[in-house]
Amino acid sequence: MLRSMTVPLASTPVIVTHDLRKSYGPKEVVRGLNLRVGRGEVFGFLGPNGAGKSTTVKMLLGLVRPTSGQLQVLGGSPDNPAVRARLGFLPEQFRFQTWMTGDEFLTFHGQLAGLRSAEIRARVPQVLERVGLAGRGGERLEGYSKGMLQRAGLASALLARPELVFLDEPTSALDPIGRIEVRRIIEDLRGEGVSVFLNSHLLAEVEQVCDHVAFVRQGQVLRQGRLSEVMGGDLRVRVELDTAPPATLNILRSFGPILSQQAQPAGTVTLEVGLNSESQVPELARRLLDSGAQLYALTPLRPELEDIFLELVGQSGEAAPAPTNAPEAAHA
Amino acid sequence: MLKFSDFNLNPRRVGLMASLSLRESLRKRLVAVLLILTALFVGFYLYGIYRMYLDFLDRPGGLDPVTGELGSALIPVNFAAMFGMYLVTFLGSLMAVLSTVGSVSADVESGVVQSVISRPVSRAELVAGRWLGFSIVNAAYVLLVSAVMLGGVYLITGFMPPNPLAAIALIVLSILLTTALTVLGSTLFTTLANGIGVFVLYGVGMAGGFLNAIGTLVNSPVMQTLSRAANTLMPTNELWLGASYHLQHPEVNAGLKLSPVPNPLFGSDPVSPAMLLWSICLTVLAVLAAMWHFSRRDL
C-alpha cells in the first residue's frame, strides 16, 4: 500500500522515494527503489534496458500506480494536479496530436497547465525559439521531422515554467548540434534553479550535464550520489618506464596495487597503479626519478562514466543476473 | 475501490478536453467525409421519395385533387419517412462508434495520453471531456441529418410526422448512449477490440427486437425474456422503436397495432418511462464507469 511521506522542508528535495515497488503480475519491475533528488540538481538516472527507469519516471509522474512504497514529488503526490502543474515532461515516445500546428499544440498544453491566455501568447514564441523552432509554430506537427517533434515536446515541457523537468531520452532524435543545444538548455535550467531528472542512455551526455547520478538495474539502485564522488573514488595512474626491475616494482607497490603491466613496441613498459588519492602523484614521480628510473609518462586515469556503468550493470544489462545483497542506496 | 475524488471535475478542463475532441473530429476530416457521404445518401433517398410521390400524382386517390393532401399515398410516404429515419439512426450509431472508438485507447496506444495526463488534468476530466466532445459532434450530426431528412420529405410530399421532436430526442439519447458505451470500451480494450465489441452490443440491441417479434409470433415466453434481457443490456433498439412511434400518423399506428406480430423495425407504442429512465441511467453509468476505470489503470 502506498503511504504518504513527511519530509522536512529544510532539505527541500524535489523527489523522494522509499522502497518503491511496481509489479506487473508476478514480474517485479521496480524493487524497493530509494531515490532522493535535491532542488536545483540535474539528476542522471542510468541503467540498461529493462532496468525499470521508464516505469519509475511514470510512477513519479502519476502515470503508473506503484504497487507499494512511498514517493513524494515536489513535496506532494503526483496524483495531485497542483503538483503536476509544477512539472514538465518530455516523454521518450514523443507522440503528440499531429493534426495540430506547433502553436496550437503548445497553446493546448498551456491551457492544460492553467496558464492565462496572455501568458500563453507570450510564452509560446519564447519556448519555440529556445528549442530552435522559431518561426515554425504555424506548421502542422505531422510535417515535423522526428527531431523537430522532440524539440516541440521539449518546448511543451518548458512552457509552464516548471520547477522539476523530467526528460526521458531528450536527444534520441537529435543531430549533434541539437544535442549540444539541449545540453545548453539543461545547463540554463540548472542556472535558473530548475531541477532536471534526466533519463538517458548517452553516458557522455550525462557526464557533461549531471551533477548527481543513480545507477539502476532490475529495479534497484546500485549506486547513487554526486557525480564527482561516483567517478572520483577510483584513481589510477599509468606509468611508462624504460624498464621495470623488481626495485621499481616495489616502489610502485608501496603506493598501491599494480593493476596491469604491458611491454610497448617502442621497448618501454607501461604499468597501471591504483592510488588512494591524487595527492600521491607528485610523490610517486619523485620516488621513481630518485630511483634512477627513466620516466617517459605519468598519466592520472579517472574512470569514465561508461566504465562505472559497465562495472555496475555488467556487459549486457538485460542479461545480467539480479544483484544479490545489492547495497542500499546511499542518499545523495 | 470507489473514491469520490475520481469523479471531481473541473468544468474548464473538461471543456478543454471536449474542445480537443471537437477540433480533432473536424481536423481529421471524419465529419466532413461522413457529411459528404450522408448528403449523397439522403439526396438519393429523397429522390426515391420524390419519384414515388410523382407516381401517386397519377394514381386515382393517391392525392386529394383539391387540397393536394396525401390520400392513399399517406401510408407509403409515412413508411418512407420512418425508414429514412431508421437509416439516420443507423448512420448516427455508426458515426458514434467510428468517431469515438479510439477516443481514449488510441491515445494510450500511441503514447499521446502521457503528455496530457502529466498535466494538471485528471483522468476523469479527460474521459468526461472526450465523451462530451464526441457527443456534441454525434448529436449535431443526427440533428442535422434528421432535419434534412424530415424537411426533405415535407417539402416533397407535405407530410410531417406528428411528433418529430420527440422522435429525434429519443434518437439523440440513443446516440449519446452508444457514444458513452464506446468511450467506456475505449478505456477497457484496444481500439480494434472496442470497435468489434460495441458493434456486437449494437447487434444485441437489434436482436432484442427480432426476438420479441418471433417470441410473440410463436408465443415463446423464453424468447420474450431473452428479448427483454437484450433490450436492457443495450436499449438503443427500444429507443428507436419508441422514436418510430412518434413518427407515425394515427392511421399507420392503428395498422401496426392491428398486426398480431410486433414489427421488429417500428414500434406501435411509446417507449416505457422505465426504459427511458434506464437508458439515461445507463448513459451516465457508462461515463462514470469509464472515468473510474481509467483513473485506476496504468498508462
GROMACS .gro file of C-alpha atoms in nm, chain A:
model
  332
    1MET     CA    1   0.000   0.000   0.000
    2LEU     CA    2   0.122   0.346  -0.087
    3ARG     CA    3   0.174   0.576   0.206
    4SER     CA    4   0.247   0.943   0.218
    5MET     CA    5   0.582   1.068   0.343
    6THR     CA    6   0.673   1.357   0.561
    7VAL     CA    7   0.998   1.523   0.460
    8PRO     CA    8   1.145   1.820   0.646
    9LEU     CA    9   1.104   2.134   0.438
   10ALA     CA   10   1.460   2.244   0.510
   11SER     CA   11   1.609   1.970   0.296
   12THR     CA   12   1.358   2.051   0.017
   13PRO     CA   13   1.418   1.750  -0.205
   14VAL     CA   14   1.209   1.753  -0.520
   15ILE     CA   15   1.188   1.375  -0.537
   16VAL     CA   16   1.196   1.125  -0.253
   17THR     CA   17   1.111   0.758  -0.287
   18HIS     CA   18   1.137   0.489  -0.026
   19ASP     CA   19   1.114   0.118  -0.101
   20LEU     CA   20   0.914   0.195  -0.415
   21ARG     CA   21   0.789  -0.117  -0.590
   22LYS     CA   22   0.596  -0.195  -0.905
   23SER     CA   23   0.487  -0.538  -1.017
   24TYR     CA   24   0.305  -0.646  -1.330
   25GLY     CA   25   0.162  -0.981  -1.230
   26PRO     CA   26   0.444  -1.196  -1.096
   27LYS     CA   27   0.711  -0.976  -1.255
   28GLU     CA   28   0.855  -0.714  -1.025
   29VAL     CA   29   0.984  -0.431  -1.244
   30VAL     CA   30   1.085  -0.189  -0.969
   31ARG     CA   31   1.213  -0.348  -0.649
   32GLY     CA   32   1.248  -0.127  -0.350
   33LEU     CA   33   1.376   0.187  -0.518
   34ASN     CA   34   1.522   0.456  -0.291
   35LEU     CA   35   1.589   0.790  -0.454
   36ARG     CA   36   1.643   1.141  -0.332
   37VAL     CA   37   1.682   1.430  -0.574
   38GLY     CA   38   1.764   1.771  -0.435
   39ARG     CA   39   1.626   2.102  -0.552
   40GLY     CA   40   1.822   2.251  -0.841
   41GLU     CA   41   2.003   1.927  -0.919
   42VAL     CA   42   2.048   1.783  -1.265
   43PHE     CA   43   1.999   1.418  -1.183
   44GLY     CA   44   2.106   1.143  -1.422
   45PHE     CA   45   1.907   0.822  -1.397
   46LEU     CA   46   2.112   0.548  -1.559
   47GLY     CA   47   2.057   0.185  -1.627
   48PRO     CA   48   2.033  -0.074  -1.902
   49ASN     CA   49   1.718  -0.152  -2.097
   50GLY     CA   50   1.458  -0.315  -1.876
   51ALA     CA   51   1.606  -0.167  -1.559
   52GLY     CA   52   1.274  -0.006  -1.465
   53LYS     CA   53   1.379   0.350  -1.549
   54SER     CA   54   1.075   0.442  -1.757
   55THR     CA   55   0.839   0.275  -1.509
   56THR     CA   56   0.999   0.480  -1.232
   57VAL     CA   57   0.956   0.802  -1.430
   58LYS     CA   58   0.592   0.712  -1.496
   59MET     CA   59   0.534   0.648  -1.125
   60LEU     CA   60   0.690   0.984  -1.043
   61LEU     CA   61   0.451   1.149  -1.290
   62GLY     CA   62   0.142   0.962  -1.170
   63LEU     CA   63   0.104   0.771  -1.496
   64VAL     CA   64   0.165   0.435  -1.327
   65ARG     CA   65   0.043   0.335  -0.981
   66PRO     CA   66   0.311   0.194  -0.750
   67THR     CA   67   0.239  -0.147  -0.602
   68SER     CA   68   0.387  -0.039  -0.268
   69GLY     CA   69   0.634   0.201  -0.115
   70GLN     CA   70   0.639   0.575  -0.069
   71LEU     CA   71   0.702   0.857  -0.307
   72GLN     CA   72   0.689   1.232  -0.294
   73VAL     CA   73   0.734   1.478  -0.579
   74LEU     CA   74   0.770   1.849  -0.504
   75GLY     CA   75   0.651   1.778  -0.153
   76GLY     CA   76   0.330   1.604  -0.256
   77SER     CA   77   0.175   1.325  -0.456
   78PRO     CA   78   0.192   1.331  -0.836
   79ASP     CA   79  -0.177   1.236  -0.826
   80ASN     CA   80  -0.239   1.591  -0.710
   81PRO     CA   81  -0.300   1.820  -1.013
   82ALA     CA   82  -0.143   2.109  -0.822
   83VAL     CA   83   0.184   1.914  -0.806
   84ARG     CA   84   0.166   1.820  -1.175
   85ALA     CA   85   0.113   2.187  -1.262
   86ARG     CA   86   0.473   2.245  -1.146
   87LEU     CA   87   0.621   1.962  -1.355
   88GLY     CA   88   0.747   1.945  -1.711
   89PHE     CA   89   0.776   1.617  -1.901
   90LEU     CA   90   0.930   1.515  -2.229
   91PRO     CA   91   0.830   1.150  -2.287
   92GLU     CA   92   1.065   0.905  -2.452
   93GLN     CA   93   0.796   0.834  -2.713
   94PHE     CA   94   0.720   1.191  -2.810
   95ARG     CA   95   0.383   1.129  -2.974
   96PHE     CA   96   0.154   1.428  -2.992
   97GLN     CA   97  -0.165   1.536  -3.170
   98THR     CA   98  -0.006   1.566  -3.514
   99TRP     CA   99  -0.317   1.730  -3.663
  100MET     CA  100  -0.231   2.040  -3.459
  101THR     CA  101   0.016   2.309  -3.555
  102GLY     CA  102   0.309   2.370  -3.323
  103ASP     CA  103   0.139   2.685  -3.189
  104GLU     CA  104  -0.190   2.502  -3.128
  105PHE     CA  105  -0.010   2.216  -2.955
  106LEU     CA  106   0.170   2.449  -2.717
  107THR     CA  107  -0.140   2.661  -2.662
  108PHE     CA  108  -0.337   2.348  -2.572
  109HIS     CA  109  -0.069   2.241  -2.323
  110GLY     CA  110  -0.051   2.592  -2.183
  111GLN     CA  111  -0.426   2.584  -2.126
  112LEU     CA  112  -0.400   2.240  -1.963
  113ALA     CA  113  -0.126   2.375  -1.738
  114GLY     CA  114  -0.356   2.659  -1.633
  115LEU     CA  115  -0.166   2.946  -1.794
  116ARG     CA  116  -0.360   3.258  -1.882
  117SER     CA  117  -0.420   3.346  -2.246
  118ALA     CA  118  -0.186   3.645  -2.242
  119GLU     CA  119   0.090   3.438  -2.082
  120ILE     CA  120   0.043   3.162  -2.338
  121ARG     CA  121   0.069   3.412  -2.622
  122ALA     CA  122   0.393   3.542  -2.474
  123ARG     CA  123   0.544   3.206  -2.377
  124VAL     CA  124   0.480   3.005  -2.695
  125PRO     CA  125   0.719   3.204  -2.919
  126GLN     CA  126   0.974   3.214  -2.636
  127VAL     CA  127   0.990   2.837  -2.589
  128LEU     CA  128   0.981   2.773  -2.962
  129GLU     CA  129   1.284   2.997  -3.001
  130ARG     CA  130   1.456   2.834  -2.705
  131VAL     CA  131   1.433   2.487  -2.864
  132GLY     CA  132   1.530   2.609  -3.211
  133LEU     CA  133   1.183   2.611  -3.367
  134ALA     CA  134   1.136   2.986  -3.402
  135GLY     CA  135   0.904   3.065  -3.690
  136ARG     CA  136   0.788   2.705  -3.728
  137GLY     CA  137   0.489   2.723  -3.494
  138GLY     CA  138   0.241   2.770  -3.777
  139GLU     CA  139   0.326   2.436  -3.935
  140ARG     CA  140   0.135   2.118  -3.858
  141LEU     CA  141   0.318   1.868  -3.637
  142GLU     CA  142   0.258   1.594  -3.897
  143GLY     CA  143   0.501   1.782  -4.119
  144TYR     CA  144   0.771   1.797  -3.849
  145SER     CA  145   1.074   1.569  -3.860
  146LYS     CA  146   1.140   1.341  -3.561
  147GLY     CA  147   1.398   1.584  -3.431
  148MET     CA  148   1.155   1.876  -3.463
  149LEU     CA  149   0.886   1.677  -3.280
  150GLN     CA  150   1.129   1.611  -2.997
  151ARG     CA  151   1.210   1.980  -2.983
  152ALA     CA  152   0.838   2.061  -2.976
  153GLY     CA  153   0.799   1.816  -2.687
  154LEU     CA  154   1.083   1.988  -2.506
  155ALA     CA  155   0.917   2.324  -2.567
  156SER     CA  156   0.599   2.184  -2.414
  157ALA     CA  157   0.793   2.059  -2.111
  158LEU     CA  158   0.940   2.405  -2.052
  159LEU     CA  159   0.624   2.602  -2.134
  160ALA     CA  160   0.471   2.643  -1.789
  161ARG     CA  161   0.799   2.736  -1.615
  162PRO     CA  162   0.821   2.405  -1.425
  163GLU     CA  163   1.016   2.355  -1.103
  164LEU     CA  164   1.106   2.000  -1.200
  165VAL     CA  165   1.151   1.869  -1.554
  166PHE     CA  166   1.157   1.502  -1.648
  167LEU     CA  167   1.350   1.443  -1.969
  168ASP     CA  168   1.327   1.086  -2.095
  169GLU     CA  169   1.597   1.035  -2.359
  170PRO     CA  170   1.570   1.400  -2.467
  171THR     CA  171   1.821   1.382  -2.751
  172SER     CA  172   1.738   1.045  -2.904
  173ALA     CA  173   1.618   1.201  -3.231
  174LEU     CA  174   1.854   1.498  -3.244
  175ASP     CA  175   2.164   1.558  -3.452
  176PRO     CA  176   2.490   1.660  -3.279
  177ILE     CA  177   2.401   2.029  -3.295
  178GLY     CA  178   2.063   1.959  -3.143
  179ARG     CA  179   2.228   1.761  -2.864
  180ILE     CA  180   2.456   2.050  -2.782
  181GLU     CA  181   2.156   2.283  -2.779
  182VAL     CA  182   1.966   2.055  -2.540
  183ARG     CA  183   2.273   2.038  -2.318
  184ARG     CA  184   2.280   2.417  -2.305
  185ILE     CA  185   1.909   2.424  -2.222
  186ILE     CA  186   1.967   2.184  -1.933
  187GLU     CA  187   2.256   2.397  -1.810
  188ASP     CA  188   2.035   2.706  -1.835
  189LEU     CA  189   1.765   2.529  -1.636
  190ARG     CA  190   2.017   2.449  -1.367
  191GLY     CA  191   2.116   2.815  -1.364
  192GLU     CA  192   1.750   2.908  -1.315
  193GLY     CA  193   1.724   2.671  -1.019
  194VAL     CA  194   1.506   2.421  -1.204
  195SER     CA  195   1.561   2.056  -1.112
  196VAL     CA  196   1.609   1.816  -1.401
  197PHE     CA  197   1.554   1.440  -1.390
  198LEU     CA  198   1.741   1.310  -1.692
  199ASN     CA  199   1.682   0.959  -1.817
  200SER     CA  200   1.942   0.887  -2.082
  201HIS     CA  201   2.148   0.611  -2.237
  202LEU     CA  202   2.404   0.862  -2.359
  203LEU     CA  203   2.658   0.843  -2.078
  204ALA     CA  204   2.881   1.112  -2.222
  205GLU     CA  205   2.581   1.344  -2.222
  206VAL     CA  206   2.501   1.259  -1.861
  207GLU     CA  207   2.863   1.308  -1.764
  208GLN     CA  208   2.861   1.657  -1.914
  209VAL     CA  209   2.541   1.793  -1.764
  210CYS     CA  210   2.452   1.597  -1.450
  211ASP     CA  211   2.576   1.677  -1.104
  212HIS     CA  212   2.412   1.373  -0.942
  213VAL     CA  213   2.355   1.025  -1.083
  214ALA     CA  214   2.194   0.698  -0.986
  215PHE     CA  215   2.263   0.363  -1.145
  216VAL     CA  216   1.974   0.120  -1.151
  217ARG     CA  217   1.948  -0.240  -1.253
  218GLN     CA  218   1.645  -0.463  -1.234
  219GLY     CA  219   1.451  -0.206  -1.041
  220GLN     CA  220   1.709  -0.137  -0.772
  221VAL     CA  221   1.952   0.148  -0.718
  222LEU     CA  222   2.306   0.012  -0.731
  223ARG     CA  223   2.486   0.337  -0.664
  224GLN     CA  224   2.373   0.694  -0.618
  225GLY     CA  225   2.549   1.014  -0.539
  226ARG     CA  226   2.724   1.326  -0.653
  227LEU     CA  227   2.886   1.267  -0.992
  228SER     CA  228   3.230   1.375  -0.868
  229GLU     CA  229   3.205   1.123  -0.583
  230VAL     CA  230   3.082   0.843  -0.802
  231MET     CA  231   3.360   0.900  -1.051
  232GLY     CA  232   3.632   1.011  -0.817
  233GLY     CA  233   3.665   0.713  -0.588
  234ASP     CA  234   3.881   0.505  -0.816
  235LEU     CA  235   4.205   0.681  -0.922
  236ARG     CA  236   4.469   0.509  -1.130
  237VAL     CA  237   4.793   0.628  -1.287
  238ARG     CA  238   4.958   0.499  -1.598
  239VAL     CA  239   5.338   0.492  -1.567
  240GLU     CA  240   5.560   0.446  -1.869
  241LEU     CA  241   5.921   0.348  -1.787
  242ASP     CA  242   6.224   0.221  -1.977
  243THR     CA  243   6.230  -0.097  -1.769
  244ALA     CA  244   6.053  -0.237  -1.463
  245PRO     CA  245   6.306  -0.408  -1.239
  246PRO     CA  246   6.191  -0.551  -0.901
  247ALA     CA  247   6.314  -0.243  -0.714
  248THR     CA  248   6.095  -0.017  -0.928
  249LEU     CA  249   5.801  -0.254  -0.890
  250ASN     CA  250   5.845  -0.237  -0.514
  251ILE     CA  251   5.831   0.141  -0.523
  252LEU     CA  252   5.509   0.125  -0.723
  253ARG     CA  253   5.355  -0.134  -0.486
  254SER     CA  254   5.427   0.094  -0.192
  255PHE     CA  255   5.173   0.337  -0.342
  256GLY     CA  256   4.909   0.086  -0.444
  257PRO     CA  257   4.840  -0.235  -0.632
  258ILE     CA  258   4.984  -0.284  -0.979
  259LEU     CA  259   4.677  -0.342  -1.191
  260SER     CA  260   4.844  -0.419  -1.523
  261GLN     CA  261   5.185  -0.437  -1.686
  262GLN     CA  262   5.243  -0.430  -2.059
  263ALA     CA  263   5.553  -0.412  -2.281
  264GLN     CA  264   5.528  -0.149  -2.551
  265PRO     CA  265   5.660  -0.190  -2.909
  266ALA     CA  266   5.898   0.101  -2.854
  267GLY     CA  267   6.074  -0.106  -2.584
  268THR     CA  268   5.922   0.069  -2.285
  269VAL     CA  269   5.694  -0.078  -2.019
  270THR     CA  270   5.354   0.058  -1.923
  271LEU     CA  271   5.205  -0.014  -1.581
  272GLU     CA  272   4.878   0.090  -1.420
  273VAL     CA  273   4.885   0.151  -1.048
  274GLY     CA  274   4.591   0.217  -0.816
  275LEU     CA  275   4.628   0.518  -0.584
  276ASN     CA  276   4.438   0.630  -0.278
  277SER     CA  277   4.435   0.996  -0.375
  278GLU     CA  278   4.553   1.239  -0.636
  279SER     CA  279   4.798   1.393  -0.389
  280GLN     CA  280   5.017   1.081  -0.419
  281VAL     CA  281   5.102   1.154  -0.783
  282PRO     CA  282   5.389   1.408  -0.728
  283GLU     CA  283   5.542   1.186  -0.461
  284LEU     CA  284   5.528   0.883  -0.692
  285ALA     CA  285   5.704   1.081  -0.968
  286ARG     CA  286   5.976   1.197  -0.728
  287ARG     CA  287   6.042   0.845  -0.591
  288LEU     CA  288   6.065   0.696  -0.940
  289LEU     CA  289   6.307   0.966  -1.057
  290ASP     CA  290   6.514   0.932  -0.738
  291SER     CA  291   6.546   0.558  -0.802
  292GLY     CA  292   6.704   0.630  -1.139
  293ALA     CA  293   6.415   0.503  -1.347
  294GLN     CA  294   6.363   0.666  -1.687
  295LEU     CA  295   6.011   0.805  -1.662
  296TYR     CA  296   5.850   0.859  -2.004
  297ALA     CA  297   5.497   0.935  -1.889
  298LEU     CA  298   5.289   0.955  -1.572
  299THR     CA  299   4.919   0.993  -1.652
  300PRO     CA  300   4.637   1.003  -1.394
  301LEU     CA  301   4.341   0.798  -1.520
  302ARG     CA  302   3.991   0.870  -1.398
  303PRO     CA  303   3.727   0.614  -1.488
  304GLU     CA  304   3.468   0.733  -1.736
  305LEU     CA  305   3.103   0.701  -1.652
  306GLU     CA  306   3.087   0.423  -1.906
  307ASP     CA  307   3.343   0.221  -1.710
  308ILE     CA  308   3.144   0.260  -1.391
  309PHE     CA  309   2.825   0.175  -1.575
  310LEU     CA  310   2.976  -0.145  -1.715
  311GLU     CA  311   3.128  -0.235  -1.381
  312LEU     CA  312   2.794  -0.197  -1.206
  313VAL     CA  313   2.544  -0.335  -1.453
  314GLY     CA  314   2.763  -0.577  -1.645
  315GLN     CA  315   2.831  -0.602  -2.017
  316SER     CA  316   2.470  -0.667  -2.102
  317GLY     CA  317   2.226  -0.507  -1.869
  318GLU     CA  318   1.924  -0.705  -1.972
  319ALA     CA  319   2.106  -1.038  -1.944
  320ALA     CA  320   2.283  -0.955  -1.622
  321PRO     CA  321   2.182  -1.159  -1.321
  322ALA     CA  322   1.990  -0.999  -1.039
  323PRO     CA  323   2.218  -0.841  -0.783
  324THR     CA  324   2.246  -1.033  -0.461
  325ASN     CA  325   2.253  -0.827  -0.146
  326ALA     CA  326   2.253  -0.512  -0.355
  327PRO     CA  327   2.378  -0.224  -0.147
  328GLU     CA  328   2.121   0.006  -0.003
  329ALA     CA  329   2.122   0.328  -0.196
  330ALA     CA  330   2.330   0.595  -0.034
  331HIS     CA  331   2.130   0.911  -0.035
  332ALA     CA  332   2.297   1.193  -0.215
   0.00000   0.00000   0.00000
